[in-house]
CSV table of N, CA and C in Angstrom, one decimal:
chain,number,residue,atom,x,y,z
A,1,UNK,N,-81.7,249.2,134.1
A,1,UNK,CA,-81.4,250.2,133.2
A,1,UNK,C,-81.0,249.6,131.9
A,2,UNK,N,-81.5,250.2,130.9
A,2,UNK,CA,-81.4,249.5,129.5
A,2,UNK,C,-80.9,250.8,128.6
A,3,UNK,N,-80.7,250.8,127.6
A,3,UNK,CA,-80.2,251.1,126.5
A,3,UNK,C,-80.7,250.8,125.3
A,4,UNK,N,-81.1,251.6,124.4
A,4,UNK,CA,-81.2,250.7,123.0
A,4,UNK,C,-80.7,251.4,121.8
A,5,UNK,N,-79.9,251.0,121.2
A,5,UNK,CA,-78.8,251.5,119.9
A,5,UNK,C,-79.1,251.3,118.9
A,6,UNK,N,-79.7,251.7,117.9
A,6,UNK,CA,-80.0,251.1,116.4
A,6,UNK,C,-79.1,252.1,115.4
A,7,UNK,N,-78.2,251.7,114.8
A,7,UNK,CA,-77.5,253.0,113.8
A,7,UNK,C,-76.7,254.0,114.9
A,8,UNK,N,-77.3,255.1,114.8
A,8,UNK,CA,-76.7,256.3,115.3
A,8,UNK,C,-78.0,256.8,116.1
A,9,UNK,N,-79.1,256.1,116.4
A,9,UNK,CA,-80.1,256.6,117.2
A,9,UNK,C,-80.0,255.6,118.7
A,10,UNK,N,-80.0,256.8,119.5
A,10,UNK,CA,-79.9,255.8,121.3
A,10,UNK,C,-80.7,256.8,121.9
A,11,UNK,N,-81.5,255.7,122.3
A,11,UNK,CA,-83.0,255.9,123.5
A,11,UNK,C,-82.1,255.5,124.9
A,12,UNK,N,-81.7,256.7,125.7
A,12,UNK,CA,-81.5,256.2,127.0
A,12,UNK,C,-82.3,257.0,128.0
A,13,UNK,N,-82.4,256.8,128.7
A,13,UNK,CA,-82.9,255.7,129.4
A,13,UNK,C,-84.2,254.7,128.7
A,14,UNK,N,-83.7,253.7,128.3
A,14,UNK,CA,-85.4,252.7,127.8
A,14,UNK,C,-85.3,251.4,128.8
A,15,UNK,N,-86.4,251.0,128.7
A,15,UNK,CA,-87.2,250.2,129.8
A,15,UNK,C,-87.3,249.0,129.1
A,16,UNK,N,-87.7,247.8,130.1
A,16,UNK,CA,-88.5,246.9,129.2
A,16,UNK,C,-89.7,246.6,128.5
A,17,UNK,N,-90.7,247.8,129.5
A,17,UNK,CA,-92.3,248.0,129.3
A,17,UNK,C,-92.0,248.7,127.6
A,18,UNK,N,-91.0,250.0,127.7
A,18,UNK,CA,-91.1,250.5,126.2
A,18,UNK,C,-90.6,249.5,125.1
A,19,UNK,N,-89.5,248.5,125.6
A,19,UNK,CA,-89.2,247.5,124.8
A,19,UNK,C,-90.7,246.8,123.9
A,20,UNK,N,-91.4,246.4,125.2
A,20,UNK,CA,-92.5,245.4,124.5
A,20,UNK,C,-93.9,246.5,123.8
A,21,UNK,N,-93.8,247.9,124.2
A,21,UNK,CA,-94.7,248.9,123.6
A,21,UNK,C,-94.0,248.7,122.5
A,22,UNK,N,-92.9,249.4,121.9
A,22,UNK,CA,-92.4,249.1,120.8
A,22,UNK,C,-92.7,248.0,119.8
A,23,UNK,N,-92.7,247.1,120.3
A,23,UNK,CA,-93.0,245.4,119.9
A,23,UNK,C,-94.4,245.0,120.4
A,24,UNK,N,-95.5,245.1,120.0
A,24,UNK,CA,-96.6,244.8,120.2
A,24,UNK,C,-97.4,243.7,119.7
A,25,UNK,N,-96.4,242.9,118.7
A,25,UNK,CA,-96.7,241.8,117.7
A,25,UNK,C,-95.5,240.9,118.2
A,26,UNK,N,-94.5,240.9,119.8
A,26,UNK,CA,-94.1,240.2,120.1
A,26,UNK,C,-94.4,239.8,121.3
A,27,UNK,N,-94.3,238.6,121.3
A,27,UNK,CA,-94.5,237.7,123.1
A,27,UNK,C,-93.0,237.4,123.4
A,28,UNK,N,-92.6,238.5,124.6
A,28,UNK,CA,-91.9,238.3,125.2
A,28,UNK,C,-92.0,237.5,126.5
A,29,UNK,N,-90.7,236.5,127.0
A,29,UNK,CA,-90.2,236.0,128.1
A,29,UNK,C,-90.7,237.1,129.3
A,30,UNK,N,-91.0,236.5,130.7
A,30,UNK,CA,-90.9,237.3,131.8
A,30,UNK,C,-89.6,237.6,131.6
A,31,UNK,N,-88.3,237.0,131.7
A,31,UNK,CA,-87.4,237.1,132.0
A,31,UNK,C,-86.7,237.3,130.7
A,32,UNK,N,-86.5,238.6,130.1
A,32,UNK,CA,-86.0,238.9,128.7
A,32,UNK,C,-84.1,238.5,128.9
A,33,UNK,N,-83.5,237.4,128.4
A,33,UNK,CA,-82.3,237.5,127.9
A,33,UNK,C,-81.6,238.4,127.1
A,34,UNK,N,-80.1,238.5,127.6
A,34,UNK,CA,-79.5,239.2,126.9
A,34,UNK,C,-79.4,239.1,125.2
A,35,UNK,N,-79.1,238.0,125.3
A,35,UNK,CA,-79.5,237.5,123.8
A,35,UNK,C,-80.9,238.0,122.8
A,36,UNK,N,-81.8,237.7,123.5
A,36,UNK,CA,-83.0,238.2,123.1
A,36,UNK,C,-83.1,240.3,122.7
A,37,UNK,N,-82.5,240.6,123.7
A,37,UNK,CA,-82.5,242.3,124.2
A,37,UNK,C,-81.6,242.8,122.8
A,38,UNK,N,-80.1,241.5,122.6
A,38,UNK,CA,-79.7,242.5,121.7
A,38,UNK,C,-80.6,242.2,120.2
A,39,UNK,N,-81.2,241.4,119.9
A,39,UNK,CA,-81.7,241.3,119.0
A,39,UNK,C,-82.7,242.3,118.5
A,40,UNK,N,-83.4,243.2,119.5
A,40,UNK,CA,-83.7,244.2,119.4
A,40,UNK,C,-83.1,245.2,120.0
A,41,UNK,N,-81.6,245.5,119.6
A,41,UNK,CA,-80.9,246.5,119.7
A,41,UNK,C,-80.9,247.2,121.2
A,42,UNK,N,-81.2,246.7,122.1
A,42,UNK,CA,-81.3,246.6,123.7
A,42,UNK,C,-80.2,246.1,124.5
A,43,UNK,N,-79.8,246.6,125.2
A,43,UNK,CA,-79.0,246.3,126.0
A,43,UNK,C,-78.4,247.5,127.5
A,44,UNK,N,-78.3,245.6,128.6
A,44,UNK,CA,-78.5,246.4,129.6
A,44,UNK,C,-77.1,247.7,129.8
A,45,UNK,N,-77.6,248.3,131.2
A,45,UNK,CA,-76.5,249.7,131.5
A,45,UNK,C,-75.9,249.2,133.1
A,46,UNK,N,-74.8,248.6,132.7
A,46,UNK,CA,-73.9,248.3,134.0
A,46,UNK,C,-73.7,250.0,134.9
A,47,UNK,N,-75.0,249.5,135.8
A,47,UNK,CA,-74.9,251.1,136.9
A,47,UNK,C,-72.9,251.4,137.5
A,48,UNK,N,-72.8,252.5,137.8
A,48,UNK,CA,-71.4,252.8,138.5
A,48,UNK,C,-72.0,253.6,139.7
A,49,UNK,N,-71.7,253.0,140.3
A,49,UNK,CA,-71.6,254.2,141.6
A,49,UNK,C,-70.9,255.5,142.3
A,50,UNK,N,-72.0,256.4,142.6
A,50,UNK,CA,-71.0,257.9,142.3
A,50,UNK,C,-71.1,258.5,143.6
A,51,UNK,N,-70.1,258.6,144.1
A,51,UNK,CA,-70.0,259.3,145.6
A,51,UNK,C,-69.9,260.7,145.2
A,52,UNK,N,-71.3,261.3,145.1
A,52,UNK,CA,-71.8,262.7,145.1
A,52,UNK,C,-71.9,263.2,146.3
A,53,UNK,N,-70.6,263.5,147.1
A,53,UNK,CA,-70.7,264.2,148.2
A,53,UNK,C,-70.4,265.6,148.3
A,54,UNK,N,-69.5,265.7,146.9
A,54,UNK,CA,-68.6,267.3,146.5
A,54,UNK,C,-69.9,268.1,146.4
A,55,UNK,N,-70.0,268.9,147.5
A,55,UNK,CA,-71.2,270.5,146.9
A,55,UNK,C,-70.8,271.2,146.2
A,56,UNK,N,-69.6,271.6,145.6
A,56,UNK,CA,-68.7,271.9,144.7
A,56,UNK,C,-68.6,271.2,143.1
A,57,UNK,N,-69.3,270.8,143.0
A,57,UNK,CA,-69.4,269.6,141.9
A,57,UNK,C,-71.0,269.5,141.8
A,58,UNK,N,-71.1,269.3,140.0
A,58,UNK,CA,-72.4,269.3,139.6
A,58,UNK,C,-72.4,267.7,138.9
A,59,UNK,N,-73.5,267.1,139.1
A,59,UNK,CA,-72.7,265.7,138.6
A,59,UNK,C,-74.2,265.3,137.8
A,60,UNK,N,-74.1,264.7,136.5
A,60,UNK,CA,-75.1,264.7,135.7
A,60,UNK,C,-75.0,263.3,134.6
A,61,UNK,N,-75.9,262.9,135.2
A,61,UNK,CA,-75.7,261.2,134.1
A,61,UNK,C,-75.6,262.0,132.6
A,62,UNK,N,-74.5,260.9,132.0
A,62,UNK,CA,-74.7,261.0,130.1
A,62,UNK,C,-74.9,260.1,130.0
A,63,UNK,N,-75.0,259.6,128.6
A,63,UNK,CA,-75.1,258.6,127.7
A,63,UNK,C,-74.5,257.1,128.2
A,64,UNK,N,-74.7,256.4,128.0
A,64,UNK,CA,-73.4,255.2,129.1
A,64,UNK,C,-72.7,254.7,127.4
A,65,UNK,N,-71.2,255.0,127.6
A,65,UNK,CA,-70.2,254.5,127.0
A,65,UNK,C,-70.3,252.9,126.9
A,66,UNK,N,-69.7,252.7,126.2
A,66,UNK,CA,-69.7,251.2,125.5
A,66,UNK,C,-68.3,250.8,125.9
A,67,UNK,N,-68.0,249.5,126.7
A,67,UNK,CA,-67.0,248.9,127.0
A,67,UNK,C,-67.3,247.7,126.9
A,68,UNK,N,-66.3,247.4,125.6
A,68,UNK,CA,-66.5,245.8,125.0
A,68,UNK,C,-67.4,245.8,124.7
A,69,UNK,N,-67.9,244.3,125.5
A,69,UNK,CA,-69.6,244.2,125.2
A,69,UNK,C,-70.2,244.8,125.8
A,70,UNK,N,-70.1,245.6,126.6
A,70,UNK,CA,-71.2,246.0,127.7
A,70,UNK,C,-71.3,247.6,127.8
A,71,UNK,N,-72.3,248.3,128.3
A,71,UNK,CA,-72.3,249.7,128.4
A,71,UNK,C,-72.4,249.7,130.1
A,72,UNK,N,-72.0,250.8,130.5
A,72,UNK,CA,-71.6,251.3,131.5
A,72,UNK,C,-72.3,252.5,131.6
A,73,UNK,N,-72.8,252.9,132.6
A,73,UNK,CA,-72.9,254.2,133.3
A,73,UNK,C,-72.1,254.8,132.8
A,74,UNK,N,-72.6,256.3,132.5
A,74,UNK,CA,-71.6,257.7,132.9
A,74,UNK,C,-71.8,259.1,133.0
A,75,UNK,N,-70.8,259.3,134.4
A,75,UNK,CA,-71.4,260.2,134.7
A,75,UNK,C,-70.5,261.4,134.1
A,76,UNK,N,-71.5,262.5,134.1
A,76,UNK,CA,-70.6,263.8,133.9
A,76,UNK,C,-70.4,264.9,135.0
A,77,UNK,N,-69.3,265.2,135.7
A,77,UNK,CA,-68.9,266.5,136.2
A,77,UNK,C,-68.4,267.2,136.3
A,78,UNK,N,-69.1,268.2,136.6
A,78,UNK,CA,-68.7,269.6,135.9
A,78,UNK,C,-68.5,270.2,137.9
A,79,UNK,N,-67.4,271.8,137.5
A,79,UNK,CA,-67.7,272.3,138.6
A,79,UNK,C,-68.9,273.4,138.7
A,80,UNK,N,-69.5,273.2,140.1
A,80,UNK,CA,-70.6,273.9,139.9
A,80,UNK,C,-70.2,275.9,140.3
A,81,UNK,N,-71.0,276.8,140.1
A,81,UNK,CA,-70.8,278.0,140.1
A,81,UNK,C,-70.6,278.6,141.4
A,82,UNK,N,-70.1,279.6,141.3
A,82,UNK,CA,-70.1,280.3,143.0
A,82,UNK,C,-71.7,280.6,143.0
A,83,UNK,N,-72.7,280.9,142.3
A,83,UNK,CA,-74.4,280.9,142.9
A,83,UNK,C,-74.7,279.4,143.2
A,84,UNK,N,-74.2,278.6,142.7
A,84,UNK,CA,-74.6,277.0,143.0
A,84,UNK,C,-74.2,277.0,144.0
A,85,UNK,N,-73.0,276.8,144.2
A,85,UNK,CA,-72.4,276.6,145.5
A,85,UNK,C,-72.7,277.3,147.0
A,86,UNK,N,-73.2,278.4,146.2
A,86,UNK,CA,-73.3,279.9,148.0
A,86,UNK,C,-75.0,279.2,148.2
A,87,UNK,N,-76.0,278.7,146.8
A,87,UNK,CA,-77.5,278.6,147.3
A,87,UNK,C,-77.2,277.0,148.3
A,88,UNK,N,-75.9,276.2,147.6
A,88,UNK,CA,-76.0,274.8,148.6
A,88,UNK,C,-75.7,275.1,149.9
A,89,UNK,N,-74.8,275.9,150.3
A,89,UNK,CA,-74.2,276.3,151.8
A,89,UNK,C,-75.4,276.9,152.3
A,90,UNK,N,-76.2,278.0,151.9
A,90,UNK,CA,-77.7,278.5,152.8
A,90,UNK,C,-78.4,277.2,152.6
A,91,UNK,N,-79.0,276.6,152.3
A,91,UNK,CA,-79.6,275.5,152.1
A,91,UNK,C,-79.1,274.6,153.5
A,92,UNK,N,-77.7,274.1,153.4
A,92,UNK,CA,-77.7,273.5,154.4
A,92,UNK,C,-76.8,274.2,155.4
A,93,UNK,N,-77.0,275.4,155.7
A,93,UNK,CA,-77.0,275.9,157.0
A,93,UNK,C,-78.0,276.3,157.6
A,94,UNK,N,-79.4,276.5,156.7
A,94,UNK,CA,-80.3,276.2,157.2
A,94,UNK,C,-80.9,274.9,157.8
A,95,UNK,N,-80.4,273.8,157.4
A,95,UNK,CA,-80.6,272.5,157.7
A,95,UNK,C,-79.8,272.3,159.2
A,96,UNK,N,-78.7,273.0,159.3
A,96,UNK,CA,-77.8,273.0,160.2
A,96,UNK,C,-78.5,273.6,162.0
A,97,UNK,N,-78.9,274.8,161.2
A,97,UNK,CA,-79.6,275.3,162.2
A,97,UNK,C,-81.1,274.9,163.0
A,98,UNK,N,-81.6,273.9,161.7
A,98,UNK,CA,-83.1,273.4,162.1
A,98,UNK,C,-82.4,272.5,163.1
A,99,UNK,N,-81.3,271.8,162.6
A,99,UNK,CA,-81.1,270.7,163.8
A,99,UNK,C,-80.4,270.8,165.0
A,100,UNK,N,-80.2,272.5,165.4
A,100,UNK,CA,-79.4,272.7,166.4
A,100,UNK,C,-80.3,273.5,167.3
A,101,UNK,N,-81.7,273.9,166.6
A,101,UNK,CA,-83.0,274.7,167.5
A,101,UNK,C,-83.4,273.7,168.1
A,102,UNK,N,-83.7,272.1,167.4
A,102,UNK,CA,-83.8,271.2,167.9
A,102,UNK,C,-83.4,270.6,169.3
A,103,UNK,N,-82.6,270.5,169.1
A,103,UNK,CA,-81.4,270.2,170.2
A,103,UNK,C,-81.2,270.9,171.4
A,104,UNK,N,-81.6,272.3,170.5
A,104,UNK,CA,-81.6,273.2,172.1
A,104,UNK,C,-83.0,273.2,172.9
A,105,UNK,N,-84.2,272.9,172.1
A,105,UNK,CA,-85.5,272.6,172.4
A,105,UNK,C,-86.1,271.7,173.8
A,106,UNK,N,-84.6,270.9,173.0
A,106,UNK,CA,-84.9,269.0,173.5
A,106,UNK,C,-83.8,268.7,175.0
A,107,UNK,N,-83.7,270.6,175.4
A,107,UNK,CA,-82.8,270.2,176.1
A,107,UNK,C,-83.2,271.3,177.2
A,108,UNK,N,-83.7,272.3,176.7
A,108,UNK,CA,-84.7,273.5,177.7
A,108,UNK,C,-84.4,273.3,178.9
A,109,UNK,N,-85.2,271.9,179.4
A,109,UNK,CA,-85.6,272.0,180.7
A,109,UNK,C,-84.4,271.9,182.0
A,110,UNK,N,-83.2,271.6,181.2
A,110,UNK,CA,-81.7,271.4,182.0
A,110,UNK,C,-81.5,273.1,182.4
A,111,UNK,N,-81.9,274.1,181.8
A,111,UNK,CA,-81.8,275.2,182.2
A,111,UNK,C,-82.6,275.9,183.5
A,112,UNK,N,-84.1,275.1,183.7
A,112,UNK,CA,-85.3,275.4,184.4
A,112,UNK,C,-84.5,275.6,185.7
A,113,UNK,N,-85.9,276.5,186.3
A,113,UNK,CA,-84.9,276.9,188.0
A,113,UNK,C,-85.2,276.1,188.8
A,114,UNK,N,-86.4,275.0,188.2
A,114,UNK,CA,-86.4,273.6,189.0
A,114,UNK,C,-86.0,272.4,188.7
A,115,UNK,N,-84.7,272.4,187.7
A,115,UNK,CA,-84.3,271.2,187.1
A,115,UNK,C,-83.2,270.8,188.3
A,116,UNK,N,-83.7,269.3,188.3
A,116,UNK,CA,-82.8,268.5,189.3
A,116,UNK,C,-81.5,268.5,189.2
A,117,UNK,N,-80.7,269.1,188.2
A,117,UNK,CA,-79.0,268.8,187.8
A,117,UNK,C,-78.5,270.3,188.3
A,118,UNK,N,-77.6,269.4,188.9
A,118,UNK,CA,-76.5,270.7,189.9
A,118,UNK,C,-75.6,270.7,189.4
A,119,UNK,N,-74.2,271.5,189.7
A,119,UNK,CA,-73.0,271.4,190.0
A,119,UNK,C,-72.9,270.9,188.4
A,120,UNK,N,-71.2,270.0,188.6
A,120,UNK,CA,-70.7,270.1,187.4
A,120,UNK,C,-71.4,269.4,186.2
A,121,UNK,N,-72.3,268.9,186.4
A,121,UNK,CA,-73.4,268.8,185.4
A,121,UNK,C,-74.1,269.4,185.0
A,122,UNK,N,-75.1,270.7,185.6
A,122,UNK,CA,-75.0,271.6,185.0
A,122,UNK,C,-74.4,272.2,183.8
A,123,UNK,N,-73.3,272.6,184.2
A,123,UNK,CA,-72.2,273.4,183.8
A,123,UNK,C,-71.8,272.5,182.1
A,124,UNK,N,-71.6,271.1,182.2
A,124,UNK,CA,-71.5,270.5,181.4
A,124,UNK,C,-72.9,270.6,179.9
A,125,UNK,N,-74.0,271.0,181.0
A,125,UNK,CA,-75.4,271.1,179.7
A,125,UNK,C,-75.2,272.1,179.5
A,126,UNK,N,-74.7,273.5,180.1
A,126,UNK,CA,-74.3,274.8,180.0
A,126,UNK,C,-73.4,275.1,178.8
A,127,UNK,N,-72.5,274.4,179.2
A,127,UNK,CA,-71.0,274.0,177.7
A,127,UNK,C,-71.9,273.6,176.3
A,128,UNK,N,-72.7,272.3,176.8
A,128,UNK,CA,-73.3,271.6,175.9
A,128,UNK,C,-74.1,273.0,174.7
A,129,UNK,N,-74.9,273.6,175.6
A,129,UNK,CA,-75.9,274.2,174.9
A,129,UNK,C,-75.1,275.4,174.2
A,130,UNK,N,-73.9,276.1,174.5
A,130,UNK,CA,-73.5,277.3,174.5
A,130,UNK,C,-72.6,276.6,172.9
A,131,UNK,N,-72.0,275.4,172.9
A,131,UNK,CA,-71.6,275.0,171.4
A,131,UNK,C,-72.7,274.7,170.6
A,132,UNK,N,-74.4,274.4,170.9
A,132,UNK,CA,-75.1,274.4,169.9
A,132,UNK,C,-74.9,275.5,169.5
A,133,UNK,N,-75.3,276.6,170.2
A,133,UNK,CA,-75.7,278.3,169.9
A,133,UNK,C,-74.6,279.1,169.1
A,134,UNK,N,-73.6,278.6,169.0
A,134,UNK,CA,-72.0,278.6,168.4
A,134,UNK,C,-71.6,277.8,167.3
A,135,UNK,N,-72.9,276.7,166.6
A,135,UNK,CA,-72.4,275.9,165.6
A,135,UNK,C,-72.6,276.9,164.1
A,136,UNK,N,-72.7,277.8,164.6
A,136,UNK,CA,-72.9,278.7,162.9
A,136,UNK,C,-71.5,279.2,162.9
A,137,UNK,N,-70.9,279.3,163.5
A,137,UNK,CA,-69.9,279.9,163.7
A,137,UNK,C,-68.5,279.4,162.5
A,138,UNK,N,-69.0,277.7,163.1
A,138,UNK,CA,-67.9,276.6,161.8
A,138,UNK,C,-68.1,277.3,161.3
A,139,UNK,N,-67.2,276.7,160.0
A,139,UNK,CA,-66.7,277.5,158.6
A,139,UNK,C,-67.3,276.8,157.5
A,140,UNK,N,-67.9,275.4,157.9
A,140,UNK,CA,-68.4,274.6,156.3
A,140,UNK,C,-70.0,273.8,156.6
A,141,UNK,N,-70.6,274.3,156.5
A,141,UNK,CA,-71.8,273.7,157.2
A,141,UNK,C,-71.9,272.3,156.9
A,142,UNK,N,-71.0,271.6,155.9
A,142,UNK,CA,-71.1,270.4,155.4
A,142,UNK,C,-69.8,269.4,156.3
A,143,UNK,N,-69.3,270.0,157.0
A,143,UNK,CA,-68.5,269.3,157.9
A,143,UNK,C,-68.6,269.6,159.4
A,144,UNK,N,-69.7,270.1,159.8
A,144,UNK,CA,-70.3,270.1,161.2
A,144,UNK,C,-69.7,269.4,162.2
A,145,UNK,N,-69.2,269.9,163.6
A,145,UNK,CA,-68.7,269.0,164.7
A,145,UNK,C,-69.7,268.9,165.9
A,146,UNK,N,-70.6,268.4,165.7
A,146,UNK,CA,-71.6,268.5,167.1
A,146,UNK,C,-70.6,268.1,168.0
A,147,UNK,N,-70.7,268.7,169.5
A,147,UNK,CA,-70.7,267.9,170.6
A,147,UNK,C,-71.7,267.1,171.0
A,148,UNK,N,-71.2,265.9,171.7
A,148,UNK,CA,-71.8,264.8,172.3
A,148,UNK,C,-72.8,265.4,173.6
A,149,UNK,N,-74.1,265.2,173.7
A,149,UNK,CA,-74.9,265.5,174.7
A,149,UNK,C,-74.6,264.8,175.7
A,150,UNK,N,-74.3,265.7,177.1
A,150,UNK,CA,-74.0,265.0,178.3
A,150,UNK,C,-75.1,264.1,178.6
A,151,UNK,N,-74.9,263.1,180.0
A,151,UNK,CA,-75.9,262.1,179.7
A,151,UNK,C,-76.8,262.4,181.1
């Protein structure tokens, strides 16, 4: 991730391919130094890492700020809307649900009137399957409690 700042004009995100399109009457290094980069007003973007887990939160790269010598990532977040928020919860309680038809699919044959499991095992795939059929029920589709499939 690069940067390039000349005056009051900034290309972000730029590359090093647009670096040397730009520069077509230069022979660049495979390995362009920092030194080299700032000379043409380049320089790299120290990435941050963003624990985007909030569905409640809209999170949108800006510009990357300048610290010291170096620029930095940054991110912007905003809170997202009650339509953003209500289309992420159907979204993934539909996801929720694909993976609990699943499960109950993958599990059919424990019900069959010729399935080898009796007694309290049964009862236990019985429990099993009766909390898949009940997982819409939670309240956040983003913090799901599966039960553990009997063995």
């Amino acid at each position: 991730m690069y940067i390039k700042v000349s005056g009051s004009n900034i290309t972000y995100p730029y590359s090093l391919n647009q670096l040397r399109s730009d520069n077509l009457n230069v022979s660049f290094p495979q390995t362009i130094s920092d030194e080299i980069l700032s000379d043409y007003h380049t320089y790299r973007v120290i990435p941050i890492g963003l624990d985007n887990n909030d569905y409640t939160k809209n999170y949108e790269e800006g510009t990357p700020t300048q610290s010291g010598s170096v620029y930095v990532q940054n991110w912007l977040i905003t809170s997202a809307s009650v339509e953003e928020i209500t289309d992420r919860e159907n979204i993934q309680w539909n996801e929720v649900r694909s993976e609990r038809n699943r499960l109950l699919t993958e599990c059919d044959w424990t019900q069959m009137s010729d399935t080898p499991i009796s007694g309290s095992k049964l009862t236990e795939w019985q429990t099993y399957r009766q909390s898949l059929r009940d997982i819409t029920s939670q309240s956040n589709p983003f913090e799901i409690i599966w039960l553990t499939k009997p063995e």
